[in-house]
mmCIF file of C-alpha atoms in Angstrom:
data_model
loop_
_atom_site.group_PDB
_atom_site.id
_atom_site.type_symbol
_atom_site.label_atom_id
_atom_site.label_comp_id
_atom_site.label_asym_id
_atom_site.label_seq_id
_atom_site.Cartn_x
_atom_site.Cartn_y
_atom_site.Cartn_z
ATOM 1 C CA MET A 23 107.228 168.381 71.417
ATOM 2 C CA SER A 24 108.903 166.826 74.644
ATOM 3 C CA ALA A 25 111.331 164.260 74.034
ATOM 4 C CA PRO A 26 109.477 160.908 75.151
ATOM 5 C CA THR A 27 111.203 158.803 77.350
ATOM 6 C CA PHE A 28 111.450 154.788 77.147
ATOM 7 C CA GLU A 29 112.773 151.924 78.949
ATOM 8 C CA THR A 30 114.336 149.581 76.157
ATOM 9 C CA ILE A 31 114.947 152.115 73.594
ATOM 10 C CA GLN A 32 117.071 155.066 72.872
ATOM 11 C CA TYR A 33 115.049 157.726 70.800
ATOM 12 C CA ALA A 34 116.860 160.977 69.024
ATOM 13 C CA VAL A 35 115.634 163.380 65.936
ATOM 14 C CA GLU A 36 118.053 165.216 64.006
ATOM 15 C CA ASP A 37 117.152 167.229 61.278
ATOM 16 C CA GLY A 38 113.700 165.540 60.531
ATOM 17 C CA VAL A 39 115.181 161.901 60.980
ATOM 18 C CA ALA A 40 114.294 159.950 63.872
ATOM 19 C CA THR A 41 116.505 157.003 64.894
ATOM 20 C CA VAL A 42 115.206 154.652 67.213
ATOM 21 C CA THR A 43 117.953 152.062 68.665
ATOM 22 C CA LEU A 44 116.896 148.699 70.546
ATOM 23 C CA ASN A 45 118.571 149.276 73.489
ATOM 24 C CA ARG A 46 119.401 146.372 75.918
ATOM 25 C CA PRO A 47 122.880 145.559 74.662
ATOM 26 C CA GLU A 48 123.613 143.064 77.884
ATOM 27 C CA LYS A 49 121.069 141.043 76.345
ATOM 28 C CA LEU A 50 121.563 141.114 72.846
ATOM 29 C CA ASN A 51 118.655 143.621 72.581
ATOM 30 C CA ALA A 52 116.457 140.507 72.906
ATOM 31 C CA PHE A 53 112.725 141.465 73.090
ATOM 32 C CA ASN A 54 110.274 141.276 75.875
ATOM 33 C CA THR A 55 106.914 143.140 76.682
ATOM 34 C CA GLN A 56 108.540 146.161 77.462
ATOM 35 C CA MET A 57 110.328 146.393 74.208
ATOM 36 C CA MET A 58 107.144 145.775 71.958
ATOM 37 C CA LYS A 59 105.152 148.724 74.504
ATOM 38 C CA ASP A 60 108.255 151.102 73.889
ATOM 39 C CA LEU A 61 108.824 150.479 69.885
ATOM 40 C CA ILE A 62 104.706 150.498 69.785
ATOM 41 C CA LYS A 63 104.701 153.958 71.423
ATOM 42 C CA VAL A 64 107.506 155.301 69.273
ATOM 43 C CA PHE A 65 105.567 154.843 66.415
ATOM 44 C CA ASP A 66 102.708 156.872 67.598
ATOM 45 C CA VAL A 67 105.563 159.655 68.412
ATOM 46 C CA THR A 68 106.951 159.498 65.075
ATOM 47 C CA ASP A 69 103.361 159.873 63.266
ATOM 48 C CA ALA A 70 102.355 162.350 65.536
ATOM 49 C CA ASP A 71 105.491 164.859 65.245
ATOM 50 C CA ASP A 72 105.377 166.601 61.850
ATOM 51 C CA ALA A 73 108.892 167.643 62.059
ATOM 52 C CA VAL A 74 109.947 163.667 61.771
ATOM 53 C CA ARG A 75 110.020 162.592 58.050
ATOM 54 C CA ALA A 76 111.874 159.423 58.034
ATOM 55 C CA VAL A 77 112.296 156.606 61.049
ATOM 56 C CA ILE A 78 115.629 154.586 61.357
ATOM 57 C CA VAL A 79 116.235 151.409 63.520
ATOM 58 C CA THR A 80 118.822 149.554 64.630
ATOM 59 C CA GLY A 81 120.567 148.144 67.647
ATOM 60 C CA ALA A 82 122.818 149.024 70.431
ATOM 61 C CA GLY A 83 126.106 146.919 70.642
ATOM 62 C CA ARG A 84 126.704 144.121 68.884
ATOM 63 C CA ALA A 85 123.338 142.512 67.914
ATOM 64 C CA PHE A 86 120.159 144.273 66.355
ATOM 65 C CA CYS A 87 118.096 141.994 68.296
ATOM 66 C CA ALA A 88 118.810 138.481 69.451
ATOM 67 C CA GLY A 89 115.004 137.320 69.463
ATOM 68 C CA ALA A 90 112.576 136.762 72.203
ATOM 69 C CA ASP A 91 114.226 137.283 75.851
ATOM 70 C CA LEU A 92 114.376 133.944 77.066
ATOM 71 C CA SER A 93 114.953 134.342 80.511
ATOM 72 C CA ALA A 94 111.123 132.805 81.765
ATOM 73 C CA GLY A 95 113.028 129.436 80.326
ATOM 74 C CA ALA A 96 111.028 126.567 79.113
ATOM 75 C CA GLN A 97 107.424 129.016 80.095
ATOM 76 C CA THR A 98 108.741 131.753 77.912
ATOM 77 C CA PHE A 99 106.324 131.115 75.013
ATOM 78 C CA ASP A 100 103.607 129.409 77.292
ATOM 79 C CA TYR A 101 100.897 132.533 77.815
ATOM 80 C CA GLU A 102 98.768 130.716 80.225
ATOM 81 C CA ALA A 103 101.845 129.535 82.853
ATOM 82 C CA GLN A 104 102.633 133.435 82.602
ATOM 83 C CA GLY A 105 99.121 134.722 83.528
ATOM 84 C CA GLY A 106 98.644 137.871 85.339
ATOM 85 C CA GLN A 107 98.396 141.247 83.745
ATOM 86 C CA ALA A 108 100.280 140.426 80.526
ATOM 87 C CA LEU A 109 97.933 137.725 79.467
ATOM 88 C CA ALA A 110 95.009 139.703 80.299
ATOM 89 C CA GLU A 111 96.185 142.840 78.227
ATOM 90 C CA ARG A 112 96.560 141.100 74.961
ATOM 91 C CA GLN A 113 93.794 138.419 75.030
ATOM 92 C CA ARG A 114 90.870 138.301 72.472
ATOM 93 C CA ASP A 115 88.014 135.672 72.972
ATOM 94 C CA GLY A 116 90.631 133.189 74.524
ATOM 95 C CA VAL A 117 93.263 134.145 71.746
ATOM 96 C CA GLN A 118 96.578 135.805 73.195
ATOM 97 C CA ARG A 119 97.664 138.222 70.522
ATOM 98 C CA ASP A 120 101.297 137.937 69.433
ATOM 99 C CA GLY A 121 103.458 140.651 70.687
ATOM 100 C CA GLY A 122 105.681 140.555 67.582
ATOM 101 C CA GLY A 123 102.335 140.944 65.343
ATOM 102 C CA LEU A 124 101.140 143.813 67.413
ATOM 103 C CA LEU A 125 104.142 145.518 66.473
ATOM 104 C CA THR A 126 104.548 144.799 63.125
ATOM 105 C CA LEU A 127 100.990 145.975 62.363
ATOM 106 C CA ARG A 128 101.578 149.055 63.741
ATOM 107 C CA ILE A 129 104.544 149.600 61.704
ATOM 108 C CA PHE A 130 102.269 148.556 58.991
ATOM 109 C CA ASP A 131 100.372 151.434 59.860
ATOM 110 C CA SER A 132 103.270 154.040 60.062
ATOM 111 C CA LEU A 133 102.804 157.306 58.377
ATOM 112 C CA LYS A 134 106.652 157.937 58.028
ATOM 113 C CA PRO A 135 108.986 155.753 56.038
ATOM 114 C CA VAL A 136 110.795 153.382 58.159
ATOM 115 C CA ILE A 137 114.593 152.123 57.589
ATOM 116 C CA SER A 138 116.131 149.328 59.101
ATOM 117 C CA ALA A 139 120.021 149.158 59.953
ATOM 118 C CA CYS A 140 120.498 145.750 61.238
ATOM 119 C CA ASN A 141 123.793 146.052 62.400
ATOM 120 C CA GLY A 142 124.270 142.605 63.790
ATOM 121 C CA ALA A 143 122.758 139.266 65.138
ATOM 122 C CA ALA A 144 118.909 139.639 64.449
ATOM 123 C CA VAL A 145 116.922 136.105 65.182
ATOM 124 C CA GLY A 146 113.439 135.646 65.627
ATOM 125 C CA VAL A 147 111.310 138.664 66.008
ATOM 126 C CA GLY A 148 114.721 140.248 65.271
ATOM 127 C CA VAL A 149 113.997 139.309 61.804
ATOM 128 C CA THR A 150 110.296 139.738 61.364
ATOM 129 C CA MET A 151 109.944 142.913 62.808
ATOM 130 C CA GLN A 152 112.343 144.111 60.062
ATOM 131 C CA LEU A 153 109.797 142.639 57.377
ATOM 132 C CA ALA A 154 107.141 145.337 57.770
ATOM 133 C CA MET A 155 110.161 148.316 57.827
ATOM 134 C CA ASP A 156 109.721 149.867 54.143
ATOM 135 C CA ILE A 157 113.791 149.853 53.402
ATOM 136 C CA ARG A 158 116.317 147.011 54.839
ATOM 137 C CA LEU A 159 120.022 147.220 55.026
ATOM 138 C CA ALA A 160 122.394 145.464 57.051
ATOM 139 C CA SER A 161 126.124 145.766 58.725
ATOM 140 C CA THR A 162 128.507 142.994 56.477
ATOM 141 C CA GLU A 163 128.424 141.438 60.057
ATOM 142 C CA ALA A 164 124.844 140.862 60.175
ATOM 143 C CA ARG A 165 123.193 137.570 60.612
ATOM 144 C CA TYR A 166 119.685 136.436 60.259
ATOM 145 C CA GLY A 167 117.543 133.408 61.504
ATOM 146 C CA LEU A 168 113.942 132.397 61.471
ATOM 147 C CA VAL A 169 114.560 130.023 64.104
ATOM 148 C CA PHE A 170 110.672 129.310 65.101
ATOM 149 C CA ALA A 171 110.470 125.681 64.092
ATOM 150 C CA ARG A 172 113.982 124.823 66.007
ATOM 151 C CA ARG A 173 112.160 126.405 69.153
ATOM 152 C CA GLY A 174 108.908 124.441 68.550
ATOM 153 C CA LEU A 175 107.048 127.310 67.240
ATOM 154 C CA ASN A 176 105.701 128.653 64.192
ATOM 155 C CA PRO A 177 106.607 131.851 62.326
ATOM 156 C CA GLU A 178 104.774 135.097 64.159
ATOM 157 C CA ALA A 179 104.688 138.925 63.751
ATOM 158 C CA ALA A 180 102.523 138.513 60.898
ATOM 159 C CA SER A 181 105.729 137.169 58.880
ATOM 160 C CA SER A 182 104.045 134.763 56.842
ATOM 161 C CA TRP A 183 101.986 137.753 55.156
ATOM 162 C CA PHE A 184 105.230 139.828 54.686
ATOM 163 C CA LEU A 185 108.468 137.452 54.015
ATOM 164 C CA PRO A 186 106.734 135.773 50.875
ATOM 165 C CA ARG A 187 106.267 138.926 49.422
ATOM 166 C CA LEU A 188 109.808 140.147 50.150
ATOM 167 C CA VAL A 189 111.970 136.931 49.169
ATOM 168 C CA GLY A 190 109.183 134.517 47.451
ATOM 169 C CA VAL A 191 107.651 131.603 48.884
ATOM 170 C CA GLN A 192 110.310 129.128 48.085
ATOM 171 C CA THR A 193 112.728 131.058 50.288
ATOM 172 C CA ALA A 194 110.610 132.004 52.929
ATOM 173 C CA LEU A 195 109.649 128.027 53.451
ATOM 174 C CA GLU A 196 113.294 127.056 53.263
ATOM 175 C CA TRP A 197 114.371 129.525 55.815
ATOM 176 C CA CYS A 198 111.287 128.887 58.091
ATOM 177 C CA TYR A 199 111.726 125.066 57.635
ATOM 178 C CA THR A 200 115.350 124.814 58.301
ATOM 179 C CA GLY A 201 115.618 127.532 61.051
ATOM 180 C CA ARG A 202 119.182 127.875 59.808
ATOM 181 C CA ILE A 203 121.168 131.226 60.693
ATOM 182 C CA PHE A 204 122.053 132.711 57.393
ATOM 183 C CA PRO A 205 124.638 135.256 56.767
ATOM 184 C CA ALA A 206 123.719 138.823 55.301
ATOM 185 C CA GLN A 207 125.421 138.038 52.046
ATOM 186 C CA GLU A 208 122.302 135.625 51.473
ATOM 187 C CA ALA A 209 120.057 138.198 52.643
ATOM 188 C CA HIS A 210 120.584 140.512 50.121
ATOM 189 C CA GLU A 211 121.053 138.078 47.447
ATOM 190 C CA LYS A 212 117.282 136.728 48.073
ATOM 191 C CA GLY A 213 116.303 140.474 48.107
ATOM 192 C CA LEU A 214 115.779 140.595 52.049
ATOM 193 C CA VAL A 215 118.053 143.475 52.447
ATOM 194 C CA ARG A 216 118.577 146.091 49.960
ATOM 195 C CA SER A 217 122.373 146.819 50.420
ATOM 196 C CA LEU A 218 125.375 145.497 52.505
ATOM 197 C CA HIS A 219 127.686 147.926 54.491
ATOM 198 C CA ALA A 220 130.725 147.808 56.463
ATOM 199 C CA PRO A 221 129.853 148.509 59.915
ATOM 200 C CA ASP A 222 131.102 152.024 60.299
ATOM 201 C CA ASP A 223 129.249 152.722 57.083
ATOM 202 C CA LEU A 224 125.571 151.288 58.018
ATOM 203 C CA LEU A 225 124.388 154.234 59.951
ATOM 204 C CA PRO A 226 125.534 156.962 57.323
ATOM 205 C CA ALA A 227 124.065 155.007 54.543
ATOM 206 C CA ALA A 228 120.656 154.815 56.153
ATOM 207 C CA ARG A 229 120.932 158.795 56.962
ATOM 208 C CA ALA A 230 121.734 159.544 53.558
ATOM 209 C CA ILE A 231 118.469 157.442 52.369
ATOM 210 C CA ALA A 232 116.372 159.341 54.938
ATOM 211 C CA ARG A 233 117.994 162.402 53.964
ATOM 212 C CA GLU A 234 117.228 162.123 50.230
ATOM 213 C CA ILE A 235 113.575 161.784 51.448
ATOM 214 C CA ALA A 236 113.425 164.568 54.097
ATOM 215 C CA ASP A 237 115.032 166.847 51.488
ATOM 216 C CA ASN A 238 112.954 166.398 48.574
ATOM 217 C CA THR A 239 109.618 165.389 48.916
ATOM 218 C CA ALA A 240 106.117 166.108 50.409
ATOM 219 C CA PRO A 241 105.644 164.450 53.304
ATOM 220 C CA VAL A 242 101.793 164.271 52.665
ATOM 221 C CA SER A 243 102.650 162.279 49.522
ATOM 222 C CA VAL A 244 104.966 160.116 51.300
ATOM 223 C CA ALA A 245 102.725 159.210 53.777
ATOM 224 C CA ILE A 246 99.800 158.082 51.169
ATOM 225 C CA THR A 247 102.483 156.512 49.147
ATOM 226 C CA ARG A 248 103.329 154.670 51.990
ATOM 227 C CA GLN A 249 99.787 153.518 52.561
ATOM 228 C CA LEU A 250 99.176 152.885 48.790
ATOM 229 C CA ILE A 251 102.259 150.340 48.576
ATOM 230 C CA TRP A 252 101.719 148.534 51.406
ATOM 231 C CA ARG A 253 97.940 148.104 51.257
ATOM 232 C CA MET A 254 98.090 147.232 47.511
ATOM 233 C CA ALA A 255 100.111 144.649 48.738
ATOM 234 C CA GLY A 256 97.273 142.307 49.443
ATOM 235 C CA ALA A 257 94.394 143.637 47.295
ATOM 236 C CA GLY A 258 92.700 141.055 45.076
ATOM 237 C CA HIS A 259 92.352 143.700 41.691
ATOM 238 C CA PRO A 260 94.076 146.887 40.470
ATOM 239 C CA MET A 261 90.586 148.710 40.689
ATOM 240 C CA GLU A 262 91.106 148.986 44.442
ATOM 241 C CA ALA A 263 94.501 150.756 43.621
ATOM 242 C CA HIS A 264 92.680 152.652 40.770
ATOM 243 C CA MET A 265 89.935 154.076 43.026
ATOM 244 C CA ALA A 266 92.856 154.991 45.861
ATOM 245 C CA ASP A 267 95.282 156.835 43.754
ATOM 246 C CA SER A 268 92.447 158.476 42.080
ATOM 247 C CA ARG A 269 91.199 160.155 45.060
ATOM 248 C CA GLY A 270 95.080 160.764 45.941
ATOM 249 C CA ILE A 271 95.741 162.433 42.882
ATOM 250 C CA GLN A 272 92.583 164.656 43.136
ATOM 251 C CA ALA A 273 93.112 165.799 46.335
ATOM 252 C CA ARG A 274 96.830 166.351 46.215
ATOM 253 C CA GLY A 275 96.538 168.057 42.834
ATOM 254 C CA ARG A 276 94.972 170.921 43.913
ATOM 255 C CA SER A 277 97.217 171.092 47.488
ATOM 256 C CA GLY A 278 99.651 173.166 48.432
ATOM 257 C CA ASP A 279 102.295 170.948 48.088
ATOM 258 C CA ALA A 280 101.405 169.905 44.044
ATOM 259 C CA ARG A 281 101.925 173.961 43.502
ATOM 260 C CA GLU A 282 105.030 173.954 45.199
ATOM 261 C CA GLY A 283 106.304 170.836 43.565
ATOM 262 C CA VAL A 284 105.644 172.407 40.253
ATOM 263 C CA THR A 285 107.059 176.008 40.972
ATOM 264 C CA SER A 286 110.319 174.559 42.832
ATOM 265 C CA PHE A 287 111.166 172.597 39.791
ATOM 266 C CA LEU A 288 110.381 175.269 37.648
ATOM 267 C CA GLU A 289 112.410 177.636 39.585
ATOM 268 C CA LYS A 290 115.190 175.215 39.943
ATOM 269 C CA ARG A 291 115.152 175.802 43.554
ATOM 270 C CA PRO A 292 115.024 173.461 46.730
ATOM 271 C CA PRO A 293 110.903 172.871 47.634
ATOM 272 C CA ASN A 294 109.309 173.995 50.852
ATOM 273 C CA TYR A 295 106.117 172.039 51.221
ATOM 274 C CA PRO A 296 103.751 173.630 53.055
ATOM 275 C CA ASP A 297 101.553 170.404 53.846
ATOM 276 C CA LYS A 298 101.769 168.833 57.204
ATOM 277 C CA VAL A 299 100.862 164.830 57.881
ATOM 278 C CA SER A 300 99.247 165.647 60.850
ATOM 279 C CA SER A 301 96.622 168.071 59.436
ATOM 280 C CA ASP A 302 96.393 167.353 55.835
ATOM 281 C CA LEU A 303 96.402 163.961 55.009
ATOM 282 C CA PRO A 304 93.406 162.956 53.161
ATOM 283 C CA ASP A 305 91.249 160.112 53.482
ATOM 284 C CA ILE A 306 91.574 158.392 50.173
ATOM 285 C CA TRP A 307 90.442 154.785 51.697
ATOM 286 C CA PRO A 308 86.217 155.875 52.212
ATOM 287 C CA HIS A 309 85.800 151.938 52.161
ATOM 288 C CA TRP A 310 88.701 150.721 53.955
ATOM 289 C CA GLN A 311 88.220 148.469 56.956
ATOM 290 C CA ALA A 312 91.619 147.121 59.019
ATOM 291 C CA PRO A 313 90.321 143.490 59.762
ATOM 292 C CA THR A 314 89.910 142.804 63.581
ATOM 293 C CA PHE A 315 91.217 140.130 65.535
ATOM 294 C CA ARG A 316 89.261 137.160 65.902
#
C-alpha cells in the first residue's frame, strides 16, 4: 500500500506495528477538526492494511494532547457562531455531532488492537480519545484532566459510556465534577492506565505488547475478540455474547488459522496464520445494528 499522508499526524508501519503520532507539538498537539479527520482516516488505513497487526498512538513533543485547540477564543465550542462547512458536515437533524465522539466511535469499530502510549499532558479530548483504545500505557510525566466543567461544558467523545466502565462511576464522577489535573500515578491506581514507564521506556513498552500480539496471534481472531469485548460491554444479557461467540467458534474452528494454531503448537514452532482480516473476517453479528445518531 502507498504511504498515506496527513496534516496533523505522523504515520509509520514497522514489522506489522503502526505508530500514529499526534504531530502539532507547537500547539501541544491540540485537537482540531483536521486532526479529527486525520485520525478517523488513519483507522480506515490500518483496518484495510493486512500488514498492520496493532496500532500505537502517542504524541510528538512534551504533550500527548492538550485538548481542544482554543485559538478561536470564546467561540471555540459555539458551532453556530463558527458556521460554514464545518457546521454543515457534522449536523444531523439540527444537532452538531461532537468531533471527539466521531473519533471514539471510529476507534470503537477498529479491527486492530489500539495501544495508547501517553507521553505527556492529556487534557479534555486528549484523555477521552484514549478511553476507546484497548491498552493504555503512560509516562511517569503524563498528567490527565477531564476539565469540561471548568470550561462550561459537559464530557464529550462518548466518555460517559467509556469512562465508568474503566474506572467505575465514583471515580469518573469525581474527575469530571472537579475537572482537576491529576498525575499519571493516580490514573494508574484507579485503573485508567495499565502501567507507568520512564519517558524513554514508554514506546518500547508499548511496542513490546504490540509485538506479543503481532508475533503470536491470528489477526482475524484478534479482530473478532476486539468486537466481542467492546460490543458486549453494553450488552443486556450474556446470551448476546453466547450467540456471537458461538458463531465465531463455529467459523473459526473450520478455518485455516485454527488448523495452523493447533499444528504449530504441536510442532513447537511459530505460527504462520493464513487468514486475513480484509477477506476472511466472518460475520458473527447477524442481528447487530449500530445505533444511528438522532
